[in-house]
Coordinates of C-alpha atoms in Angstrom, one line a residue:
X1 CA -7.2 5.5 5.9
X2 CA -5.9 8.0 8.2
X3 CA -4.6 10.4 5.7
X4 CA -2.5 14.2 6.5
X5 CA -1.8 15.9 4.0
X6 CA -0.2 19.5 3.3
X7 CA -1.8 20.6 0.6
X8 CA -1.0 24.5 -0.5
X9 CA -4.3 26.2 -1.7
X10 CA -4.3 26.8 -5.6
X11 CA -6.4 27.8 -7.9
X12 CA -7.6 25.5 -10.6
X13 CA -9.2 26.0 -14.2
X14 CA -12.4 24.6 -15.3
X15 CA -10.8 21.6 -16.4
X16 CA -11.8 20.8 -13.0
X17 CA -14.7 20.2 -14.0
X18 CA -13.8 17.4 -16.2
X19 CA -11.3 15.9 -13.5
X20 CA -10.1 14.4 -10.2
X21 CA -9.4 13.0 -7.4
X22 CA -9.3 9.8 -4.8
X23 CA -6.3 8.1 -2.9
X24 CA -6.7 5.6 -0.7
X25 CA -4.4 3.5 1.3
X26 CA -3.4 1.3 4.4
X27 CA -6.3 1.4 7.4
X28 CA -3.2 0.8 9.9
X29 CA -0.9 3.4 9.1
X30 CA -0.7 7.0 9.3
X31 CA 0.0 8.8 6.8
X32 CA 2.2 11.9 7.8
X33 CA 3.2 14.8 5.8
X34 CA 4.8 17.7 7.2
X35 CA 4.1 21.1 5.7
X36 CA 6.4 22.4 2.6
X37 CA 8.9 24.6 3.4
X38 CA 10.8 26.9 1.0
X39 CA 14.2 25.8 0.2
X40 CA 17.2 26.2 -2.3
X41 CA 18.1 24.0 -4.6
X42 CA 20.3 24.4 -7.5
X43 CA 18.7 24.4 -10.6
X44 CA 21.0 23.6 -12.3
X45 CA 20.5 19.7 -11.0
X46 CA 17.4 19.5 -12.9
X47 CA 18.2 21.9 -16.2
X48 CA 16.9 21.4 -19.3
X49 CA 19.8 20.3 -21.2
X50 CA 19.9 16.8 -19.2
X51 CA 16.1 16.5 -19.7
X52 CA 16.6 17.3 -23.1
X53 CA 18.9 14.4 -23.9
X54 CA 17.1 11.9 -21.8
X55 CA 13.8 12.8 -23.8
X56 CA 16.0 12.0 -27.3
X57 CA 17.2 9.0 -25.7
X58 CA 13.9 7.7 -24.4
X59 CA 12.2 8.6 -27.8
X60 CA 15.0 6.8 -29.7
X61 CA 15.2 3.8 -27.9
X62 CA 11.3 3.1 -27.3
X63 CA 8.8 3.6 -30.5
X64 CA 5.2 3.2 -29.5
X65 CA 2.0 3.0 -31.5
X66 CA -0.9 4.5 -29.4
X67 CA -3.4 2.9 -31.6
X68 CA -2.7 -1.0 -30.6
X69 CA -0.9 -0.2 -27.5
X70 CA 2.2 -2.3 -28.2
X71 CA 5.7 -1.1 -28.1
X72 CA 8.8 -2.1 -30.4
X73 CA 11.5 -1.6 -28.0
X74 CA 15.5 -1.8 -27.9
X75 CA 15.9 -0.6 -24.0
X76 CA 17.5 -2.5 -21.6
X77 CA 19.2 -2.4 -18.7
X78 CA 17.6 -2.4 -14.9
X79 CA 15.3 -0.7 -13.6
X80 CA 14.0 -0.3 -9.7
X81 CA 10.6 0.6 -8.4
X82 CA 9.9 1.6 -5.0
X83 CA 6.0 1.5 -4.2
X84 CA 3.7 2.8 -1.6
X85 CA 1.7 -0.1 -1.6
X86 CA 1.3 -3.3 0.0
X87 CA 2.1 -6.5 -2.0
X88 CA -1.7 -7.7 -0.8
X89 CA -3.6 -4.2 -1.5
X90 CA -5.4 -3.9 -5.0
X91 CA -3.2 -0.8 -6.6
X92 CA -0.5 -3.6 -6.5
X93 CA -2.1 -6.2 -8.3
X94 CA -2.9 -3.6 -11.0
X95 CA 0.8 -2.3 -10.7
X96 CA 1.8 -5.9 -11.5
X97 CA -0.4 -6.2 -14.2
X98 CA 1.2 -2.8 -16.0
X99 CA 4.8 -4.4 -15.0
X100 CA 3.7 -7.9 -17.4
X101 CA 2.8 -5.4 -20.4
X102 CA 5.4 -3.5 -20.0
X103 CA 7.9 -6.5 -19.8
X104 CA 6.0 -7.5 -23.1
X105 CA 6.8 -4.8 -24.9
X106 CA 10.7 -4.0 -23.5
X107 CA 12.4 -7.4 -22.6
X108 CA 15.3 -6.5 -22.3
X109 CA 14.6 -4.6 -19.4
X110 CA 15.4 -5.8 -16.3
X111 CA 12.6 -3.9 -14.1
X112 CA 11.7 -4.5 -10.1
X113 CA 9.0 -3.4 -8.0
X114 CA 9.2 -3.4 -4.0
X115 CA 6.0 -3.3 -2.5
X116 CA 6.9 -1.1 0.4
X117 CA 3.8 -0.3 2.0
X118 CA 3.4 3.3 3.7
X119 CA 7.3 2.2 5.2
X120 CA 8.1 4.0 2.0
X121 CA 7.6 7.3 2.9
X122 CA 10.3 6.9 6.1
X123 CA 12.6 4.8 3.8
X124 CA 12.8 6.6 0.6
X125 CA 15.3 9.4 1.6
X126 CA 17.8 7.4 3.5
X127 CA 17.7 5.4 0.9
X128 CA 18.6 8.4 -1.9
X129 CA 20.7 9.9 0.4
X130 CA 22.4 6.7 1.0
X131 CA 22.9 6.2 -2.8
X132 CA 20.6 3.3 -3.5
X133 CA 20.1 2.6 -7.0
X134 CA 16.0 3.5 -7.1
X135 CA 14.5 4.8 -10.1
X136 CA 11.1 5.8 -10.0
X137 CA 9.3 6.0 -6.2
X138 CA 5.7 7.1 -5.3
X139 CA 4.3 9.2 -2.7
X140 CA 2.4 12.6 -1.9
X141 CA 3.9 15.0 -4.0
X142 CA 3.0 17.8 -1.7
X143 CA 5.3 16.5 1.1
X144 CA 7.5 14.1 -1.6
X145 CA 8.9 16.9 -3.7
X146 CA 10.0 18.6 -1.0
X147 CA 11.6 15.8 1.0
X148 CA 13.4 13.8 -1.9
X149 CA 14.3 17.4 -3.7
X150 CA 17.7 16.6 -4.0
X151 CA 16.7 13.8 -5.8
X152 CA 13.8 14.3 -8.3
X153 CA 13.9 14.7 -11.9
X154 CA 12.4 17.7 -13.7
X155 CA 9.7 15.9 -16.0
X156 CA 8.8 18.8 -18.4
X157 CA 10.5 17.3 -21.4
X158 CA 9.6 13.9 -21.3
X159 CA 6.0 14.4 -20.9
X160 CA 6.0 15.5 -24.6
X161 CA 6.1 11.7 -25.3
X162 CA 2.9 9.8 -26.6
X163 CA 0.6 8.3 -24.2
X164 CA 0.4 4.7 -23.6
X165 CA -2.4 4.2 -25.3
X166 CA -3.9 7.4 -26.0
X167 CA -3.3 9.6 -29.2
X168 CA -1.8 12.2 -27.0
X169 CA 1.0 13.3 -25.2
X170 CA 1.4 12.2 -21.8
X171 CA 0.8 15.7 -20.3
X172 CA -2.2 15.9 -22.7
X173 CA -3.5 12.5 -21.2
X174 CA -3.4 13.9 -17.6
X175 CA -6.3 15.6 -15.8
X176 CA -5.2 19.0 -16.1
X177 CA -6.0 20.0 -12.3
X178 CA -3.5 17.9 -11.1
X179 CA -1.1 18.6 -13.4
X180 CA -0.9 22.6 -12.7
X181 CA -1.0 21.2 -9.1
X182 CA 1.8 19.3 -9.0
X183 CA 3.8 21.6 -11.0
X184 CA 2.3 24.3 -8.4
X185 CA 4.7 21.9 -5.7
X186 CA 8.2 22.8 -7.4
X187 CA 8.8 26.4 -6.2
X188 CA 7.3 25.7 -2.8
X189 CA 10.3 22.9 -2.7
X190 CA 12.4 25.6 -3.7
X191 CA 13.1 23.9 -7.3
X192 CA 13.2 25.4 -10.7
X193 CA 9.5 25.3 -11.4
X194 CA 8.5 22.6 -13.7
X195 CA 6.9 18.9 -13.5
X196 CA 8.5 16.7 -10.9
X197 CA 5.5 14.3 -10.1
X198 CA 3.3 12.7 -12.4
X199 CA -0.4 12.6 -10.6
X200 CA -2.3 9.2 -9.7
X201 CA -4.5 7.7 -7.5
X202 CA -6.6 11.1 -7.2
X203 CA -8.7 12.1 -4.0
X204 CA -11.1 14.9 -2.9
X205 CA -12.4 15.4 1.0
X206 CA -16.3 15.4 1.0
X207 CA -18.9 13.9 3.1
X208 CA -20.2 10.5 2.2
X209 CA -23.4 9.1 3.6
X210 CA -25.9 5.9 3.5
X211 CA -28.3 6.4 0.7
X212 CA -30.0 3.6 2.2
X213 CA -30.2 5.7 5.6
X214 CA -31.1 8.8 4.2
X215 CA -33.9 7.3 2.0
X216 CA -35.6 5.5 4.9
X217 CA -35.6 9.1 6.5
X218 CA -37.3 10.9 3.6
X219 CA -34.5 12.5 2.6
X220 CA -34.0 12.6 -1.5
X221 CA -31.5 15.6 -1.9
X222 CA -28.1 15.9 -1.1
X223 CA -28.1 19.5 1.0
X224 CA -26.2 22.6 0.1
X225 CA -26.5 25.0 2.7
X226 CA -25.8 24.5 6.3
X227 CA -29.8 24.8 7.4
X228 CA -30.3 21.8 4.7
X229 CA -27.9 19.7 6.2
X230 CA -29.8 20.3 9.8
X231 CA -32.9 20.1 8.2
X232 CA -32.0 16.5 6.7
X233 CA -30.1 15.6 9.9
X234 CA -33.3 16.1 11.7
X235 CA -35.2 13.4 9.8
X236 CA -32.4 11.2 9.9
X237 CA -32.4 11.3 13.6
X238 CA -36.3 11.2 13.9
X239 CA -35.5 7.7 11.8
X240 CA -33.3 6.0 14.6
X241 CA -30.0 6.8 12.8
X242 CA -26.7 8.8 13.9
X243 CA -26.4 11.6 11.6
X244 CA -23.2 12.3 11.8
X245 CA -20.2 10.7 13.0
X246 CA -16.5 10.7 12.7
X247 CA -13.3 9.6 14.9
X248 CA -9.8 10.6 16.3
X249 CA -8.4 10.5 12.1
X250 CA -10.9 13.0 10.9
X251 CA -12.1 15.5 14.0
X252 CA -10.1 18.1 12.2
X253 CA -11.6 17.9 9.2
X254 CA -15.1 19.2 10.7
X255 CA -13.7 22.0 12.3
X256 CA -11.7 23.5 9.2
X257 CA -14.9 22.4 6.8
X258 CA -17.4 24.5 8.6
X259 CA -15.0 27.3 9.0
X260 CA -13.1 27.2 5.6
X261 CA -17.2 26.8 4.1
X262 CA -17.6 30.2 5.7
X263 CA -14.7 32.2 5.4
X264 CA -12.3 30.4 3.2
X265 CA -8.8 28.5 3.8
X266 CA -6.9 31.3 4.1
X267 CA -8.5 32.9 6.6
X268 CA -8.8 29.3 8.3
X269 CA -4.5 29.7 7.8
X270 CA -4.5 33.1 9.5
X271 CA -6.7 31.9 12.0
X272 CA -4.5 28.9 13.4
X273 CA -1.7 30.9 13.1
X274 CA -2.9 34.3 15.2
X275 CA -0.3 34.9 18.1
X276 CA -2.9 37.5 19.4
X277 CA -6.3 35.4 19.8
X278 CA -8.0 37.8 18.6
X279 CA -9.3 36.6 15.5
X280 CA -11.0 33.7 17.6
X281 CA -13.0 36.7 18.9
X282 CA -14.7 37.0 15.2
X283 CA -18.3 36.0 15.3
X284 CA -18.1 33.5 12.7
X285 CA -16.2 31.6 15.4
X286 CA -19.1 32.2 18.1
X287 CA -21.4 30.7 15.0
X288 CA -19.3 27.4 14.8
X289 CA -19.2 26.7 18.5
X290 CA -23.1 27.5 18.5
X291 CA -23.9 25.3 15.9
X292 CA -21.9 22.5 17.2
X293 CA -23.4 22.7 20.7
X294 CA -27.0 22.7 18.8
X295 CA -25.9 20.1 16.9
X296 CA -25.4 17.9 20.1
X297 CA -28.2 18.8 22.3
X298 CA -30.4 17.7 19.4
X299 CA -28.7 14.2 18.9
X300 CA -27.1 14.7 15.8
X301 CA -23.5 13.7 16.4
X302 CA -23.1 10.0 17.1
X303 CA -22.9 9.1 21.0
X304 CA -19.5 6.8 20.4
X305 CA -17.7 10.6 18.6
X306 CA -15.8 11.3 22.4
X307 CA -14.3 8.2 22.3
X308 CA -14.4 6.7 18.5
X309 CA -11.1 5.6 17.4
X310 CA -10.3 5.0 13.4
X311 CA -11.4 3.2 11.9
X312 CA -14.6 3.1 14.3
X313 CA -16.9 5.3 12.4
X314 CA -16.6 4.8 9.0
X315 CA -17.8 0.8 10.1
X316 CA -20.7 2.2 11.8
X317 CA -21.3 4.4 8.5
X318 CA -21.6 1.4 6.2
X319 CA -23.3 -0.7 9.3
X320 CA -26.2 1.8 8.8
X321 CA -25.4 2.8 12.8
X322 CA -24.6 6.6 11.4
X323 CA -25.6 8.2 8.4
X324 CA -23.0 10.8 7.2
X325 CA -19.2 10.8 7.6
X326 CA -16.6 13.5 6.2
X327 CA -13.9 11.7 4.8
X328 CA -11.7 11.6 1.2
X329 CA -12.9 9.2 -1.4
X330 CA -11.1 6.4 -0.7
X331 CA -13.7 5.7 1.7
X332 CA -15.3 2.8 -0.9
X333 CA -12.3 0.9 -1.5
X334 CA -10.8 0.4 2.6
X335 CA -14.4 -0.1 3.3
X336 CA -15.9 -2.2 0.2
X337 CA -15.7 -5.6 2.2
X338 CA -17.9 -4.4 5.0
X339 CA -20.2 -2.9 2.5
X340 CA -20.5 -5.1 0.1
X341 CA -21.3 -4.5 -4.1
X342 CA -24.8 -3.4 -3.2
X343 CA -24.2 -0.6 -0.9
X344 CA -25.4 2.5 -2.1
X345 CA -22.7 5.5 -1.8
X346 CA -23.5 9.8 -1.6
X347 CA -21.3 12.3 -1.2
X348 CA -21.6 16.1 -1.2
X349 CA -18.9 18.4 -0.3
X350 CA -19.2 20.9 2.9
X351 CA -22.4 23.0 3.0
X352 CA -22.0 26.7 2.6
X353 CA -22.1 28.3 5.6
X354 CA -24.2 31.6 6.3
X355 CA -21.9 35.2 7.3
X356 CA -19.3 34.5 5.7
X357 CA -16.7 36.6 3.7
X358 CA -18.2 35.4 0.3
X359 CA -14.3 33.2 0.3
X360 CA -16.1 30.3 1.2
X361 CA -18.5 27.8 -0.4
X362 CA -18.4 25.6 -2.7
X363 CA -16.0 27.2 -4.9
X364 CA -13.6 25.7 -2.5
X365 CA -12.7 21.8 -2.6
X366 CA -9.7 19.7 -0.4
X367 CA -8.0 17.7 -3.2
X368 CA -5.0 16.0 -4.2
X369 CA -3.6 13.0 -5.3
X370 CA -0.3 10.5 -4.8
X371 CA 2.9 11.1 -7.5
X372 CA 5.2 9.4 -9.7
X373 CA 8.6 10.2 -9.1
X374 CA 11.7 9.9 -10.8
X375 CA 15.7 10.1 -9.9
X376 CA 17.7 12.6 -11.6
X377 CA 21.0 10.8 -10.9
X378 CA 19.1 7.3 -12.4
X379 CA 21.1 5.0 -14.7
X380 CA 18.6 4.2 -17.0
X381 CA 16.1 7.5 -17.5
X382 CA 15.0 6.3 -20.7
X383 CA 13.7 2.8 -19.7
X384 CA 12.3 4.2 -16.6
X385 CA 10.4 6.9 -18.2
X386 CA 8.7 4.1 -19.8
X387 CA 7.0 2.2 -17.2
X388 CA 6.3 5.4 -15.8
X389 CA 4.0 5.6 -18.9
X390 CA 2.3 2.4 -18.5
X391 CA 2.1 3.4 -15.1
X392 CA 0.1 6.5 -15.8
X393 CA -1.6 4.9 -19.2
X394 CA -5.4 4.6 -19.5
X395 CA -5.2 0.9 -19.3
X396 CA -3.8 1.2 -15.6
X397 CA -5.8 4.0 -14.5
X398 CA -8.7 2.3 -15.8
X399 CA -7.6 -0.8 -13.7
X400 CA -7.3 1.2 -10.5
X401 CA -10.9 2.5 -11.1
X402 CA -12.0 -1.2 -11.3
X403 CA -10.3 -3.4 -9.0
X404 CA -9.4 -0.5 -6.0
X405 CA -12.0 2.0 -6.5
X406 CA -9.8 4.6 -7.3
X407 CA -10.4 8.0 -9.4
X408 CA -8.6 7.9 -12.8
X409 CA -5.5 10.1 -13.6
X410 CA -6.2 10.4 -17.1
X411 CA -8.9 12.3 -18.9
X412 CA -11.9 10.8 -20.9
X413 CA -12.1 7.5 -18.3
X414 CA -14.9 6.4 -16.1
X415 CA -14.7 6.9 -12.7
X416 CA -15.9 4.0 -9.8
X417 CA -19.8 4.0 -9.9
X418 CA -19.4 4.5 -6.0
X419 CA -17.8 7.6 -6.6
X420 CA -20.6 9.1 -9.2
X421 CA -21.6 11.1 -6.8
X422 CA -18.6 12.6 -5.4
X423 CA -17.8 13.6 -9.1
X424 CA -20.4 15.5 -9.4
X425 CA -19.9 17.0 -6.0
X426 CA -16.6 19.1 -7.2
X427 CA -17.8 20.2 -10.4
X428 CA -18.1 23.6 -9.5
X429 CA -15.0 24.4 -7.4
X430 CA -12.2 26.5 -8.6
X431 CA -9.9 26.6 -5.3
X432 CA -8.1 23.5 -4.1
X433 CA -7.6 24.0 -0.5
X434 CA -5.5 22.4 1.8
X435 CA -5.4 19.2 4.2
X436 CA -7.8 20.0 7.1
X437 CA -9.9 23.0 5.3
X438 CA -6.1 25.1 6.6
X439 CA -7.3 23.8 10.3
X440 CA -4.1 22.1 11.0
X441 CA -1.4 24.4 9.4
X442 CA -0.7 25.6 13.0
X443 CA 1.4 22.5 13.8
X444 CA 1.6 21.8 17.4
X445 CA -0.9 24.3 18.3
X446 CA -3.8 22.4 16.1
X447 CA -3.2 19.1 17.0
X448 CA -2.5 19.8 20.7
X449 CA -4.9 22.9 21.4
X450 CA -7.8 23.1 18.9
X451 CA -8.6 19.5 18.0
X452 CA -9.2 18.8 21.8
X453 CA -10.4 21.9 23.0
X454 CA -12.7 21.3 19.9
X455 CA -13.8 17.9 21.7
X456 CA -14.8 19.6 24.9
X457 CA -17.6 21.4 22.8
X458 CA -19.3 18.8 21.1
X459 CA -19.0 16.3 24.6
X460 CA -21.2 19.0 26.1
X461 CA -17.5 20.3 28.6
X462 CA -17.7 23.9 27.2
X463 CA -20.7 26.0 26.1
X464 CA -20.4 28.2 22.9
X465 CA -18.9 31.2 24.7
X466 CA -16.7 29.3 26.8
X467 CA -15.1 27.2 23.8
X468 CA -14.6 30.6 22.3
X469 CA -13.2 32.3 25.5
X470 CA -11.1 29.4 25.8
X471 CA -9.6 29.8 21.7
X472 CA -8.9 33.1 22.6
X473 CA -6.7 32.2 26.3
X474 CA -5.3 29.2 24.6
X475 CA -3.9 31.2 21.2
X476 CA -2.5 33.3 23.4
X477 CA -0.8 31.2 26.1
X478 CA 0.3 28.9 22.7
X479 CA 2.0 31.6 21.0
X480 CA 4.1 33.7 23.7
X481 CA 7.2 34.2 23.2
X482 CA 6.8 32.4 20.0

């Protein structure tokens, strides 16, 4: 999936290591998110007395015992569900298994789901803004919050309500990462801070390679350091496989890895965003542009990358054709009918990268996840709140593992066997970092200037020192008068 993403860098407890992440979604559609800006909104729109009494309503109208997951109900009333997925993709079969149990347990509700496919994320403001009646709606918190703001409901108080199916509440249920990360959202939005998206469908951003490739080469071990990964690239090579490969969806997330590896994201951010040039001057930049040109005059980049347009490479990935792809961990599920039950997934994040500021490494991790949303101005808060539940309950996340390949939202559930290595992969970072490694929070000037100037180095157009003069000219030029 061609995924963007603005994800603010935040740093997360060790419950991290008991947690996360994987989204996946529609191979045909680009997924846009514009950075968070800071905004006012009046709190006073989402204050806690209104939560308050929709949390007594909810909990008087809906009784559930977590033990045998049934629910004695007396809500009613109608309830409309926008969805980010297509009618046809496998989150939406297991969506319309959670809507049968939950029509079980509250008939009396009158509840619809509109499989709007990534049109969603155009639709759902006009839509608010236009007063349509829609109670609950999904999407990337990190751009969602922001763009339906006037719209959202603070959460906090509801989530004291049992799990679906869990002994505890629904916060408790949660992988707590992505719960201080969503709640991390509201200020950015310029909201009273508090809850306003309930995490699912999880991702992280790591590279994911052939075991099958990579054992026919010799090599055993996932690397850790850059010189590993070259080291292992070599044998893979020497084998008569592409080591690396990605296309026009993921060239940014190379550039920001090595350099983020190195220095950290929020250097990456100051970086991008240098009117002066200067900073492309720091040898760690020099580094980059030298590996990169090593990298190609050895063979180690595939010889479609110039030209490879998504979803290109991660075929040639699964095809054996390449070996090592950095993508997010929906990888399994878009590609899981190419590669069939027996292929055998790795995945290890970004290699630490020598000279760096000691901000780097693997402390560091790209990860995220789609939301749950809800409308302050719904008509029927209680009964929504309630499939929002079975949404978010163990039964469902448990179905998303299974039947899309998806990482859990809730704690203490399996993850995709696919993804077993991925898991492991994150266990040991503490600093979520955003979309791109920070490469594309300069906007225009990332997408226009450094992804293709980036291209000109690895097709052999620029040396090392000219990609590097080149940063610095082009910063400058970029950013005059700006």
């Amino acid at each position: 999936m061609k995924k963007r993403f603005a994800v603010p860098a935040l740093m997360v407890t060790s419950a991290l290591s008991l947690s996360l992440l994987a989204g996946c979604g529609d191979s045909n559609t680009n997924n846009s998110a514009s950075s968070n800006t800071s905004s006012t909104n009046a709190a006073s729109t989402n204050d806690s007395s209104t939560n308050t009494a929709s949390t007594n309503t909810a909990s008087n109208n809906a009784s559930t015992d977590t033990s045998t997951n049934t629910t004695t109900s007396a809500l009613e009333g109608k309830v409309v569900m926008w969805s980010m997925w297509s009618e046809t993709e496998p989150q939406a079969a297991v969506i319309k298994q959670a809507v049968e149990d939950f029509k079980a347990a509250n008939p009396n509700v009158d509840l619809e789901v509109k499989f709007q496919g990534r049109d969603e994320f155009k639709l759902i403001k006009p839509a608010l803004d236009g007063g349509e009646a829609i109670d609950i709606w999904e999407g990337d918190p990190s751009n969602m919050i922001n763009t339906t703001k006037d719209h959202v409901l603070k959460l906090d108080d509801l989530l004291t309500q049992p799990a679906i199916g869990m002994d505890k509440s629904v916060q408790d249920s949660l992988l707590p990462s992505l719960m201080n990360w969503t709640k991390s959202l509201s200020t950015q939005a310029g909201l009273e801070e508090g809850f306003y998206a309930l995490p699912q469908q999880p991702f992280a951003v790591e590279f994911f390679y052939n075991k099958s490739v990579w054992d026919k080469a010799g090599v055993t071990q996932a690397p850790k350091t850059w010189d590993e990964f070259m080291a292992a690239a070599d044998l893979i090579k020497k084998s008569g496989s592409a080591p690396v490969t990605f296309d026009d969806a993921y060239r940014d997330q190379f550039i920001g890895g090595y350099l983020a590896s190195a220095m950290g994201s929020d250097w990456v951010d100051q970086l991008v965003k240098d009117k002066t040039g200067d900073m492309w001057k720091d040898p760690i930049v020099l580094q980059f542009a030298k590996d990169v040109q090593a990298m190609r005059e050895k063979g180690f980049f595939s010889d479609k990358i110039a030209g490879s347009k998504y979803p290109a490479a991660q075929q040639d990935l699964v095809l054996g054709q390449s070996a090592t792809y950095l993508n997010g961990t929906w990888l399994p599920n878009e590609v899981s009918k190419t590669a069939g039950p027996d292929f055998q997934w790795g995945a290890f994040q970004f290699p630490t990268v020598a000279n760096g500021n000691d901000k780097g490494g693997q402390q560091n991790l790209v990860f995220g996840a789609q939301g749950i949303l809800m409308n302050k101005d719904s008509k029927n808060i209680p009964a929504a709140y309630e499939f929002v539940k079975y949404l978010v309950s163990k039964k469902t996340q448990e179905g998303m593992v299974k039947q899309a390949v998806a990482i859990p939202a809730t704690i203490d559930t399996d993850w995709p066997a696919q993804l077993a290595d991925a898991q492991t992969a994150f266990n040991n970072a503490q600093v979520n970092m955003p979309w791109g490694f920070g490469i594309d929070n300069g906007g225009d000037f990332s997408s226009g200037t450094i992804i293709p100037v980036f291209m000109e180095l690895i097709t052999g157009k620029l040396s090392a020192e000219q990609y590097v003069d080149k940063m610095v000219s082009e910063s400058k030029k970029f950013y005059t008068g700006k």
